[in-house]
mmCIF file of C-alpha atoms in Angstrom:
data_model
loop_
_atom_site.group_PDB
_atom_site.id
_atom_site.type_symbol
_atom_site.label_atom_id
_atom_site.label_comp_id
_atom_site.label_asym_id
_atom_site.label_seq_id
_atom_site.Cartn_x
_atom_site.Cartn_y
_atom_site.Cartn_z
ATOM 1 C CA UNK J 1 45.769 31.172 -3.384
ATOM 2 C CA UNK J 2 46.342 27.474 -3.948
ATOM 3 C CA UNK J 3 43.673 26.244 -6.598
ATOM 4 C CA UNK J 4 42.519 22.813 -5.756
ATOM 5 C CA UNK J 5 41.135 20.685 -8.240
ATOM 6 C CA UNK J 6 37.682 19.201 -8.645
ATOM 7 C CA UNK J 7 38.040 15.860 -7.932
ATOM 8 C CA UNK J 8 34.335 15.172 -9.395
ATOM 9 C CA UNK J 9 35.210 16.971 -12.903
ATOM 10 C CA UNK J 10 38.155 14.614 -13.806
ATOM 11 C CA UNK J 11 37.507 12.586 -17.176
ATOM 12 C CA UNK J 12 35.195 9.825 -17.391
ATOM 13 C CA UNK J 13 37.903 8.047 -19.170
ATOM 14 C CA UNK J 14 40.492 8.427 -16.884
ATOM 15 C CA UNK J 15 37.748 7.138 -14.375
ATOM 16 C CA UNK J 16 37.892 4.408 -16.458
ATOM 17 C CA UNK J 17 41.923 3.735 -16.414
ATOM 18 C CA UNK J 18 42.041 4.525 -12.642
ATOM 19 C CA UNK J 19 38.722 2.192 -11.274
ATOM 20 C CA UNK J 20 39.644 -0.941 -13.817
ATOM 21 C CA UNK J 21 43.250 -1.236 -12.023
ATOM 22 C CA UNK J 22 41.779 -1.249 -8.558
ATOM 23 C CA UNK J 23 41.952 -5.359 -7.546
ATOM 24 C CA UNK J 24 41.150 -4.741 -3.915
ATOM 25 C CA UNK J 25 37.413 -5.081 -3.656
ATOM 26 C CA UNK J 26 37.651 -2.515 -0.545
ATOM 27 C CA UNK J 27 39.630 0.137 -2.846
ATOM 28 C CA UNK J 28 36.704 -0.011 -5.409
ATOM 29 C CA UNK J 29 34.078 0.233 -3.379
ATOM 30 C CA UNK J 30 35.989 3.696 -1.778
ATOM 31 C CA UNK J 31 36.433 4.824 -5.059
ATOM 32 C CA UNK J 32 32.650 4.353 -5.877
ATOM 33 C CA UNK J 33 31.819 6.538 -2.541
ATOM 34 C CA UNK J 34 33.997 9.588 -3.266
ATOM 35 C CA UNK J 35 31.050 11.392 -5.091
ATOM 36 C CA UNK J 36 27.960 10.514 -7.755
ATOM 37 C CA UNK J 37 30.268 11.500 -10.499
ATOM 38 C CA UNK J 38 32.525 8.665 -9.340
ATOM 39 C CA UNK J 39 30.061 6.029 -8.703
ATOM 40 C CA UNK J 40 28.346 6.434 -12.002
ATOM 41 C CA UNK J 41 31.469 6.446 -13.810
ATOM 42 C CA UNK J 42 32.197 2.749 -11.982
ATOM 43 C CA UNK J 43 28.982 0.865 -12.666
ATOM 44 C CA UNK J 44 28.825 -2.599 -10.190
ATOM 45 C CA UNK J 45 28.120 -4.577 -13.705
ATOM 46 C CA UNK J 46 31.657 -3.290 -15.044
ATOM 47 C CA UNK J 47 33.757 -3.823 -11.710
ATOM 48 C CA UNK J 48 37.476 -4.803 -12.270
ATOM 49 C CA UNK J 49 38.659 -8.035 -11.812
ATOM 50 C CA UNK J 50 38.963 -8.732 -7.893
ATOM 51 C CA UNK J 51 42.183 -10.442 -7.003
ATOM 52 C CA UNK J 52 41.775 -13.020 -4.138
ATOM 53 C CA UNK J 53 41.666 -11.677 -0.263
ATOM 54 C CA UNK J 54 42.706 -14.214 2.362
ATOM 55 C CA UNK J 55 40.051 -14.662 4.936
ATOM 56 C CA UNK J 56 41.984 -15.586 7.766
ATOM 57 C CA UNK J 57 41.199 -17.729 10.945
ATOM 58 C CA UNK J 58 40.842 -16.440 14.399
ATOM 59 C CA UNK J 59 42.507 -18.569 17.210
ATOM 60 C CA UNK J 60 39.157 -18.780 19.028
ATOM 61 C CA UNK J 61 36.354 -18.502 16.013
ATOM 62 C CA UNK J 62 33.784 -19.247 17.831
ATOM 63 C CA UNK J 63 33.815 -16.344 20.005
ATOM 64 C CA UNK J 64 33.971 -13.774 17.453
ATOM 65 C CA UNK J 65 31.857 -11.664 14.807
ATOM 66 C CA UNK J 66 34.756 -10.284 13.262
ATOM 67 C CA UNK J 67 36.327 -11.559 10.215
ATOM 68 C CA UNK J 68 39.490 -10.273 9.129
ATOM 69 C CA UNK J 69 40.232 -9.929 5.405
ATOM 70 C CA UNK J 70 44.263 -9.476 4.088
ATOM 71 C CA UNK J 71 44.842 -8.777 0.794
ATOM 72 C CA UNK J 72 47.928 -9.329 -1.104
ATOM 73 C CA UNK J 73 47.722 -6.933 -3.631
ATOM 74 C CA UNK J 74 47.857 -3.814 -1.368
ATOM 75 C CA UNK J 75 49.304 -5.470 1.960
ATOM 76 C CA UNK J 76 46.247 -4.219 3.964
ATOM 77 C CA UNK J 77 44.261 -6.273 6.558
ATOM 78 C CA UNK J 78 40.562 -5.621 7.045
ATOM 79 C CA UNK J 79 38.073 -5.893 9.033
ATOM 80 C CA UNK J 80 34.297 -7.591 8.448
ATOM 81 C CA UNK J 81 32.054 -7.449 11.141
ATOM 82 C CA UNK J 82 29.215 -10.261 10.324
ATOM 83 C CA UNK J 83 26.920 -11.285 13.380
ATOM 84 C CA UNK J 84 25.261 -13.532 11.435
ATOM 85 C CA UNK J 85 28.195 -15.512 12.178
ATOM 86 C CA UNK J 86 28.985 -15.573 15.706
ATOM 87 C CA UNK J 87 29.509 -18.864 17.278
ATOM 88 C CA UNK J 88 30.097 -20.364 14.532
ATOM 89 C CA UNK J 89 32.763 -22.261 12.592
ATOM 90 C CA UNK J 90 32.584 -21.692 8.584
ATOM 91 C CA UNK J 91 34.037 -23.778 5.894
ATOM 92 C CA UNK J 92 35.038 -23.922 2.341
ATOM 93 C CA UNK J 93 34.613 -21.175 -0.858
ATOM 94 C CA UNK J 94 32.878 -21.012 -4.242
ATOM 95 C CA UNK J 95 32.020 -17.807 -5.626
ATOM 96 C CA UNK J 96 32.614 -15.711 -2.664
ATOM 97 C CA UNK J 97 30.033 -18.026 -0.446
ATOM 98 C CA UNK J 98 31.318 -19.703 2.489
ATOM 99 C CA UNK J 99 29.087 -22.724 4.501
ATOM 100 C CA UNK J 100 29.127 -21.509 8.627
ATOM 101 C CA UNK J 101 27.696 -24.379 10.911
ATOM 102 C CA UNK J 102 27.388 -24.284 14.679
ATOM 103 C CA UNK J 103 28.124 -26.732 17.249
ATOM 104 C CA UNK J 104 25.779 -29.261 17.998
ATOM 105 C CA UNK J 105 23.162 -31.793 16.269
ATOM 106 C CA UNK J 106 20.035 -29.111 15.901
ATOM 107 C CA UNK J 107 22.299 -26.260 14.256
ATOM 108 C CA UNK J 108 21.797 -25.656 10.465
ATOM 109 C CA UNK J 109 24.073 -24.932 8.009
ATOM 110 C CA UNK J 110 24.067 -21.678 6.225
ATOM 111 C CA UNK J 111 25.437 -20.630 2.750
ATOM 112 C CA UNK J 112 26.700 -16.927 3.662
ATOM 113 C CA UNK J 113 28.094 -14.357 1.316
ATOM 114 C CA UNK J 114 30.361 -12.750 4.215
ATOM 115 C CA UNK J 115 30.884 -9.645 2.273
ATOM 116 C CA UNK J 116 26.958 -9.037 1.863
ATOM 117 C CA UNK J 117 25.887 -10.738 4.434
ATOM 118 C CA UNK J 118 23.508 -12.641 2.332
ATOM 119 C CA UNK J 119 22.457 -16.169 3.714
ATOM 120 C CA UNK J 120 20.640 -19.482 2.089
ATOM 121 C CA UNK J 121 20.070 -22.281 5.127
ATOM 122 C CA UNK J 122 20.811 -25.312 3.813
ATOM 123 C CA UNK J 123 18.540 -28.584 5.402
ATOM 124 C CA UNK J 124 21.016 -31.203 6.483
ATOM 125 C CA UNK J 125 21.067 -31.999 9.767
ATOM 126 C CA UNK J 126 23.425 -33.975 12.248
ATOM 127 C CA UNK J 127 26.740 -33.635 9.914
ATOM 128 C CA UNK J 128 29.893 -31.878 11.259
ATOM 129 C CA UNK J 129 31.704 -31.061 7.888
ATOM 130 C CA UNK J 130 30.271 -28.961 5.283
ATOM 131 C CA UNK J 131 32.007 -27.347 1.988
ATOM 132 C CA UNK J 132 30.826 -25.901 -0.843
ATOM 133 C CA UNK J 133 31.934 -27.790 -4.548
ATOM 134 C CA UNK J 134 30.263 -26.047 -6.770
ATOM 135 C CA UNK J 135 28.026 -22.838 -6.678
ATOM 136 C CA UNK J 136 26.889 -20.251 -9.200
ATOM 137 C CA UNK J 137 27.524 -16.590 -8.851
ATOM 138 C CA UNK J 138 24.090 -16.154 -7.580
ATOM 139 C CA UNK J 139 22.784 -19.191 -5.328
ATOM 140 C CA UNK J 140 19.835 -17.140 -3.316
ATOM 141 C CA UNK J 141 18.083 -16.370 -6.197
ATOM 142 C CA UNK J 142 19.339 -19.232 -8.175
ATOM 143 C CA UNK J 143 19.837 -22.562 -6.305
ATOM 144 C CA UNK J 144 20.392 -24.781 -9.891
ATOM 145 C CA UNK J 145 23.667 -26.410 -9.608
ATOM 146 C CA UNK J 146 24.448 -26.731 -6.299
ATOM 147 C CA UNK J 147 27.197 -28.628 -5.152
ATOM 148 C CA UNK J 148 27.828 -29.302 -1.171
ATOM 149 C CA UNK J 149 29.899 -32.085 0.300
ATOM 150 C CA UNK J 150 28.570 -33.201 3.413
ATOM 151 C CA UNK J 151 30.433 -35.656 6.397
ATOM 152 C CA UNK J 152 28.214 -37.467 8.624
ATOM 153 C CA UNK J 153 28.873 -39.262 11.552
ATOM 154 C CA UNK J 154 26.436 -42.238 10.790
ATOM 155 C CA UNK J 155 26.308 -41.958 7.190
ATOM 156 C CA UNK J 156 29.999 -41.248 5.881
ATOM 157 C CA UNK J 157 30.580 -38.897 3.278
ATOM 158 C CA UNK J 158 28.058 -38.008 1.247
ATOM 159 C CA UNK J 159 27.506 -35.352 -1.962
ATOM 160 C CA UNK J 160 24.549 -33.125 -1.949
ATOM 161 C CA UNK J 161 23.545 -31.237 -4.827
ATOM 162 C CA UNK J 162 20.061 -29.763 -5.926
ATOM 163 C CA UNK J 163 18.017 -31.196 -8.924
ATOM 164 C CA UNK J 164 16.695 -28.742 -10.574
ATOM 165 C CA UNK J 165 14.449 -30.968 -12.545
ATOM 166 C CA UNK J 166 12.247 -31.867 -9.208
ATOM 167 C CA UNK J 167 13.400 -28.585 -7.092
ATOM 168 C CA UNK J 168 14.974 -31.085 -4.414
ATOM 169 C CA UNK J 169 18.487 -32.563 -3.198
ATOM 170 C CA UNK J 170 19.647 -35.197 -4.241
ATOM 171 C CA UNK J 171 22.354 -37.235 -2.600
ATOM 172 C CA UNK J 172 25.738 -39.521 -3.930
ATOM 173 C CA UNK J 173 27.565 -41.448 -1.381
ATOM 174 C CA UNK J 174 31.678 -41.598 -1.461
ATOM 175 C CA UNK J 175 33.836 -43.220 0.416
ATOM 176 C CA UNK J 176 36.622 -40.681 -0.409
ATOM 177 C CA UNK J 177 37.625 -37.935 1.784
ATOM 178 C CA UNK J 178 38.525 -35.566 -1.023
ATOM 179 C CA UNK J 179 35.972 -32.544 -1.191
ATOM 180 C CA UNK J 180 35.773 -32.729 -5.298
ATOM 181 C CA UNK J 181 35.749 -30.858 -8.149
ATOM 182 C CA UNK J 182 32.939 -29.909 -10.496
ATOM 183 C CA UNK J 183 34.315 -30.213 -13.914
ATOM 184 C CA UNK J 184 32.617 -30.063 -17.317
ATOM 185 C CA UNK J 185 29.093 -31.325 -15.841
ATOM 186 C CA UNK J 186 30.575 -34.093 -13.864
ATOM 187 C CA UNK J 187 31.857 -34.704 -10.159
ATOM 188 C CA UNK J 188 35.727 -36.121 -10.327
ATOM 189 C CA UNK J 189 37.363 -37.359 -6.450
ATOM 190 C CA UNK J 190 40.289 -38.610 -5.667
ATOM 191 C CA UNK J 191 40.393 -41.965 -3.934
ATOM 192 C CA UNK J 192 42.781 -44.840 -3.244
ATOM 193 C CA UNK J 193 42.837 -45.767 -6.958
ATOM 194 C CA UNK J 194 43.281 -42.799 -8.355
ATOM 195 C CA UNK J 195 40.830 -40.273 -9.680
ATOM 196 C CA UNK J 196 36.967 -41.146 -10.357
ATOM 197 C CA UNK J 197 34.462 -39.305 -12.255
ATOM 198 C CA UNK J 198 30.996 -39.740 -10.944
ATOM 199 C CA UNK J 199 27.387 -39.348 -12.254
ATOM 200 C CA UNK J 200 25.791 -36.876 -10.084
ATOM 201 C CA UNK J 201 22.258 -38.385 -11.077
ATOM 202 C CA UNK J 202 22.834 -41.905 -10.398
ATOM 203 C CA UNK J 203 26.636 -41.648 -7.880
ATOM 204 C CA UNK J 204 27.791 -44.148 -10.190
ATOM 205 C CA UNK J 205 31.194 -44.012 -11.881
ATOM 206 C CA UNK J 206 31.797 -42.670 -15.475
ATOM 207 C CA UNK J 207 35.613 -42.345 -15.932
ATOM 208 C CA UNK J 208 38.131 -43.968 -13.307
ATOM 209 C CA UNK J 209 42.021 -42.678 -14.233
ATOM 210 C CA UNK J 210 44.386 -44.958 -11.918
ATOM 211 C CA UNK J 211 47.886 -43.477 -10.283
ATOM 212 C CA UNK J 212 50.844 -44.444 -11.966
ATOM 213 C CA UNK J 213 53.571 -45.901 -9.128
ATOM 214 C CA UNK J 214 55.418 -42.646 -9.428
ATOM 215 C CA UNK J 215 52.790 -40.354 -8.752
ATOM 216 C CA UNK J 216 52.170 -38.814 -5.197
ATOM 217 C CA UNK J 217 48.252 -38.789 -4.107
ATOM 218 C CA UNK J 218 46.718 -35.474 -4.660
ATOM 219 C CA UNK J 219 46.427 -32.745 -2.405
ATOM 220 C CA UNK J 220 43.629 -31.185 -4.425
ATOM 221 C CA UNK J 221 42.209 -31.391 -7.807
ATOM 222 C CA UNK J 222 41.406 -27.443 -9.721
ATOM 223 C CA UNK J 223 38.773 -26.883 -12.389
ATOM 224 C CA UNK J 224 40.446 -24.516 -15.183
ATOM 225 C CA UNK J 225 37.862 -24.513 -17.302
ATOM 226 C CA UNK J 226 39.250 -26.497 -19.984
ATOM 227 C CA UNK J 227 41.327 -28.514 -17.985
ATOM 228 C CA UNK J 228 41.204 -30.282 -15.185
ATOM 229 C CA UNK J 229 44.399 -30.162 -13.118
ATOM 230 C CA UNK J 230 45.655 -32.383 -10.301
ATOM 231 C CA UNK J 231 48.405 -30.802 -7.534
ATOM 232 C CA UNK J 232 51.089 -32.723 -5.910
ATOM 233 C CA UNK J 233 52.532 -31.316 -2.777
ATOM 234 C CA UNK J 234 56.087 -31.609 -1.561
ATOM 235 C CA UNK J 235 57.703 -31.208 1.214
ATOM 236 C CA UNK J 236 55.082 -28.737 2.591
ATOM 237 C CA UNK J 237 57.178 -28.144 5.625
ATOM 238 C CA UNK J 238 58.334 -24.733 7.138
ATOM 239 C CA UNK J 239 61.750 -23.990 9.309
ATOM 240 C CA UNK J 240 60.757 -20.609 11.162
ATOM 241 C CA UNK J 241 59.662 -17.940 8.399
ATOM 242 C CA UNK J 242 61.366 -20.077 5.509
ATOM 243 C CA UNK J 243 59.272 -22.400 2.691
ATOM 244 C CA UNK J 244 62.220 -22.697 0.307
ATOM 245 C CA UNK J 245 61.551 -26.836 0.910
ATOM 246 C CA UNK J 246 58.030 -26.208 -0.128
ATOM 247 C CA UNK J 247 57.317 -26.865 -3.926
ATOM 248 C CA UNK J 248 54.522 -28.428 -5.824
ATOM 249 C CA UNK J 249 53.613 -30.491 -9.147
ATOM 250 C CA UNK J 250 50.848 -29.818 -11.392
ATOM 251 C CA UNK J 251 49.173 -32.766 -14.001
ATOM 252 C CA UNK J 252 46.857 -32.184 -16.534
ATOM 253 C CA UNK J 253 43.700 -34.558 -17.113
ATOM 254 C CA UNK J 254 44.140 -35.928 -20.875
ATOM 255 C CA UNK J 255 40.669 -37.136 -20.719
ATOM 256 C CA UNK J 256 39.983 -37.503 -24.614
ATOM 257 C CA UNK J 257 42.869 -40.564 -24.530
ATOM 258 C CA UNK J 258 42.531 -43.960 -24.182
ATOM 259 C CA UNK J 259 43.174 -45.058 -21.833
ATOM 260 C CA UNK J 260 42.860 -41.590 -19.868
ATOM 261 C CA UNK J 261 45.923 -40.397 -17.831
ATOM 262 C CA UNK J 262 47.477 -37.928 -15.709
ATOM 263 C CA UNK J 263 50.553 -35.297 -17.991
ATOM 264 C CA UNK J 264 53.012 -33.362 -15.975
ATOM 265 C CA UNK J 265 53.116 -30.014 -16.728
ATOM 266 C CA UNK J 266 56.688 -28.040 -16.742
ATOM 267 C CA UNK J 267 54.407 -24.692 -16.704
ATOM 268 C CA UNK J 268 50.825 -23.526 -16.220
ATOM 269 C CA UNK J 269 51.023 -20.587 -18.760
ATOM 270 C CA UNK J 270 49.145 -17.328 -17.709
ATOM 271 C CA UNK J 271 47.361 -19.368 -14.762
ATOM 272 C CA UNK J 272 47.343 -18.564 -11.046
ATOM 273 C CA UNK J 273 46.484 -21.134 -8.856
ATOM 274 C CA UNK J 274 45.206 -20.441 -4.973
ATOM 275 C CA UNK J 275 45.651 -23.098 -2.550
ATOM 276 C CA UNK J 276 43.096 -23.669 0.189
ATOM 277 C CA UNK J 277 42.671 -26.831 2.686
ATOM 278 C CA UNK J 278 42.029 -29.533 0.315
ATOM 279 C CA UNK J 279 40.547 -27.570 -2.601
ATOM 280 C CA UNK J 280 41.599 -24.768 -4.858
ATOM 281 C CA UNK J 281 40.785 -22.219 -7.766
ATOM 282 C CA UNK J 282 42.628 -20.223 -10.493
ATOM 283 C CA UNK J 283 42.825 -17.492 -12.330
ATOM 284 C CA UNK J 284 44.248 -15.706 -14.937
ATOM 285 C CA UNK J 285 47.205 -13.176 -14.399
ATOM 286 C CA UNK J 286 46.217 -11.831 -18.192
ATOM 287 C CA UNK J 287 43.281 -10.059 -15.839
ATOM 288 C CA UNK J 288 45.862 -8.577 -13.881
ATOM 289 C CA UNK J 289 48.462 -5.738 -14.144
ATOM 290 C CA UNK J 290 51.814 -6.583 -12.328
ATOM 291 C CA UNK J 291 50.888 -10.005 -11.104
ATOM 292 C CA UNK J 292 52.790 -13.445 -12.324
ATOM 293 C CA UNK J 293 51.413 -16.506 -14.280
ATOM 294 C CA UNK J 294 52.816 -19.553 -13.595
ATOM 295 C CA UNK J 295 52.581 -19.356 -9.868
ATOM 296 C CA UNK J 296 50.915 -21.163 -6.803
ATOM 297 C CA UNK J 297 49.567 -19.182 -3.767
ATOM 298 C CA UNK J 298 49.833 -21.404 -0.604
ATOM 299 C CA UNK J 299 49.068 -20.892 3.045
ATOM 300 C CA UNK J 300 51.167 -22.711 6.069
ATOM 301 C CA UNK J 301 50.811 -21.656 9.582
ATOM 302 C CA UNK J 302 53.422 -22.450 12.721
ATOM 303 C CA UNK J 303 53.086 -21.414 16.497
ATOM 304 C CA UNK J 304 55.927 -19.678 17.416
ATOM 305 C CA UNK J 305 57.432 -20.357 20.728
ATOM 306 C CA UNK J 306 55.400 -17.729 22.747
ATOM 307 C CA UNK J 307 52.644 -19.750 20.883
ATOM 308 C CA UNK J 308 51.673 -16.597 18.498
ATOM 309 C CA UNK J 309 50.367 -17.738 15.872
ATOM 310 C CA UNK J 310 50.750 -17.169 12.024
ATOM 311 C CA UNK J 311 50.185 -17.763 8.573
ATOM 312 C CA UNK J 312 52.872 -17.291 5.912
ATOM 313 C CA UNK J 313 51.550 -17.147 2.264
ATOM 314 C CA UNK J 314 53.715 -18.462 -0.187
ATOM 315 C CA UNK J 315 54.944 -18.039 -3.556
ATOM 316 C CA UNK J 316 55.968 -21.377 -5.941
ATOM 317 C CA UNK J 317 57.055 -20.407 -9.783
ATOM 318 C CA UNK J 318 56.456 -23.836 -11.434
ATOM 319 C CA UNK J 319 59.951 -25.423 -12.414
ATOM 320 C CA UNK J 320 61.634 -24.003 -9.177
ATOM 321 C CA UNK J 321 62.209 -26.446 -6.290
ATOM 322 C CA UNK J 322 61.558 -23.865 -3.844
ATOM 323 C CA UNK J 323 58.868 -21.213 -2.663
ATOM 324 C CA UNK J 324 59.264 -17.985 -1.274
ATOM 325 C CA UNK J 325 57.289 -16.198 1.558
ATOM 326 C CA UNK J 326 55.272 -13.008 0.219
ATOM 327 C CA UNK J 327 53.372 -12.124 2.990
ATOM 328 C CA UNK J 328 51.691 -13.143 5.874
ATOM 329 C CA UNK J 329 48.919 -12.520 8.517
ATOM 330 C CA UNK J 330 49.002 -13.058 12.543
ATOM 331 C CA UNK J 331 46.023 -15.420 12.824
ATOM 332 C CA UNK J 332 46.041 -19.586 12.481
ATOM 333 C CA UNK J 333 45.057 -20.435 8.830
ATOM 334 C CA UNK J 334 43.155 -18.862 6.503
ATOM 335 C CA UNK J 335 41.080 -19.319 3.461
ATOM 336 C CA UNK J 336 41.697 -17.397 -0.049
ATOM 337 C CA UNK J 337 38.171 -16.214 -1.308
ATOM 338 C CA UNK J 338 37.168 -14.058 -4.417
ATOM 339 C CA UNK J 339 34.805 -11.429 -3.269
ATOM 340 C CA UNK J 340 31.436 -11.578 -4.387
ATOM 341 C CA UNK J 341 29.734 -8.330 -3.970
ATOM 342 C CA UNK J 342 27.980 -7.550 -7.385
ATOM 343 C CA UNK J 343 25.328 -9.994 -7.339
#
């Protein structure tokens, strides 16, 4: 008779190997429900690094509950079925938290953790564009920090972001349609003269870098920690399934100069940059096993000629003049989010 083994007795530190390579937030949570033995040995505080999942848009969104999820590192598409969402549109990322608004004047926004359904309203009223700059790992329990960029019909765009001093929002008004970046405790946009740095307290300007003639505008502007980075698009054009016109530039911020100014950078090191719709993150490819440095994730979506739609997520290696496609999902656009789930 076959002997089978006992899944529950294998080695704690082989536990160890196996849960710390899982980068699919859905594979760890599995693992964690095979037995007690296996949850224990996989402790929420010590999860693995979670490689992004591209939360992709539904051709009518405001019909559906159902989010689907597609992650990269496994090719798998999943489902999320969040009610708290129906009828509503949703906007933006930081730390796993999305902003979902409904249509009309009365609706209010919500900050919603769509993988734990968690929800903070926010209380701004009569805007129709909401996205989340800044947010710590924790906002429900911790609202210090806050960062939300706000459009309003009658008041333009505006920056929102919660005072922890007198436990209230605060408000800086920009003329610039860029969403932001929160980098080493101040607010940088970019506008028609470049890129500003504002003073969150008082929305007036502490550092203004201007565009050299050669420079594009930026599509987005990246916080890596100790740099602040600024991406140029090119070209961001597809013929059917290809993107080998699509390639991008990256700058550095060489703040600490005077005057201040904008390096091109021929590589990003061990960095991975994620490219959403006017905004972006990175992270490091040191945290994971098999993945490349050096590299910008991008979404672009066509309608085919039966108008099916879909989203091809590409690949650009810094120095090449050309991406490559390296997967895709069959809804309209889509969002790249880190899963928050531990908090």
């Amino acid at each position: 008779m076959i002997q089978y083994p006992n899944w529950a007795e294998l080695d704690p530190n082989l536990l160890f190997l196996i849960y710390k390579k899982l980068y699919d937030t859905f594979d760890f949570i599995r693992f964690r429900a095979v037995c007690k033995d296996w949850c224990a040995a996989a402790p929420l505080s010590e999860h693995p690094p979670q490689f992004p999942l591209l939360l992709e848009g539904d051709p009518n969104p405001l019909l559906s509950s159902e989010f689907k999820v597609y992650s990269l590192s496994t090719g798998k598409t999943h489902s999320l079925q969040l009610p708290e969402a129906q009828n509503k549109m949703f906007f933006g990322q930081s730390q796993g938290y999305l902003v979902t608004f409904g249509i009309g004047d009365d609706s209010t926004p919500v900050l919603l953790n769509p993988f734990t359904r968690a929800e903070m309203p926010l209380p701004f009223k009569k805007c129709n564009y909401f996205s989340p700059v800044y947010i710590n790992t924790d906002p429900i329990q911790n609202p210090d920090g806050l960062l939300i960029h706000l459009r309003c019909p009658e008041k333009g765009h505006r920056l929102a972001f919660w005072n922890k001093e007198d436990k209230n929002w605060r408000f800086a008004r920009t003329k610039a349609d860029s969403e932001g970046v929160y980098h080493k405790g101040k607010l940088f946009i970019c506008c028609d003269v470049g890129t500003v740095a504002i003073n969150l307290n008082t929305g007036g300007k502490l550092l203004q870098v201007p565009r050299s003639n050669q420079m594009r505008p930026f599509y987005c502007l990246i916080d890596a920690g100790s740099a602040l980075l600024g991406i140029v698009q090119h070209h961001l054009c597809t013929d059917g399934m290809s993107l080998e016109n699509c390639w991008f530039d990256v700058y550095r911020l060489e703040e600490e100069e005077e005057p201040p100014r904008w390096v091109k950078l021929s590589d990003i090191g061990d960095l991975i940059i994620f490219l959403n719709s006017n905004n972006g993150f990175c992270l490091s490819a040191d945290d994971f096993d098999g993945i490349r440095g050096n590299c910008i994730y991008f979404t672009k979506w066509y309608a085919k000629y039966d108008n099916n739609y879909r989203t091809l997520i590409g690949r650009y290696e810094l120095g090449e003049k050309r991406s490559e496609v390296v997967g895709h999902s069959r809804h309209s656009c889509g969002t790249w989010i880190v899963p928050n789930v531990y908090q």
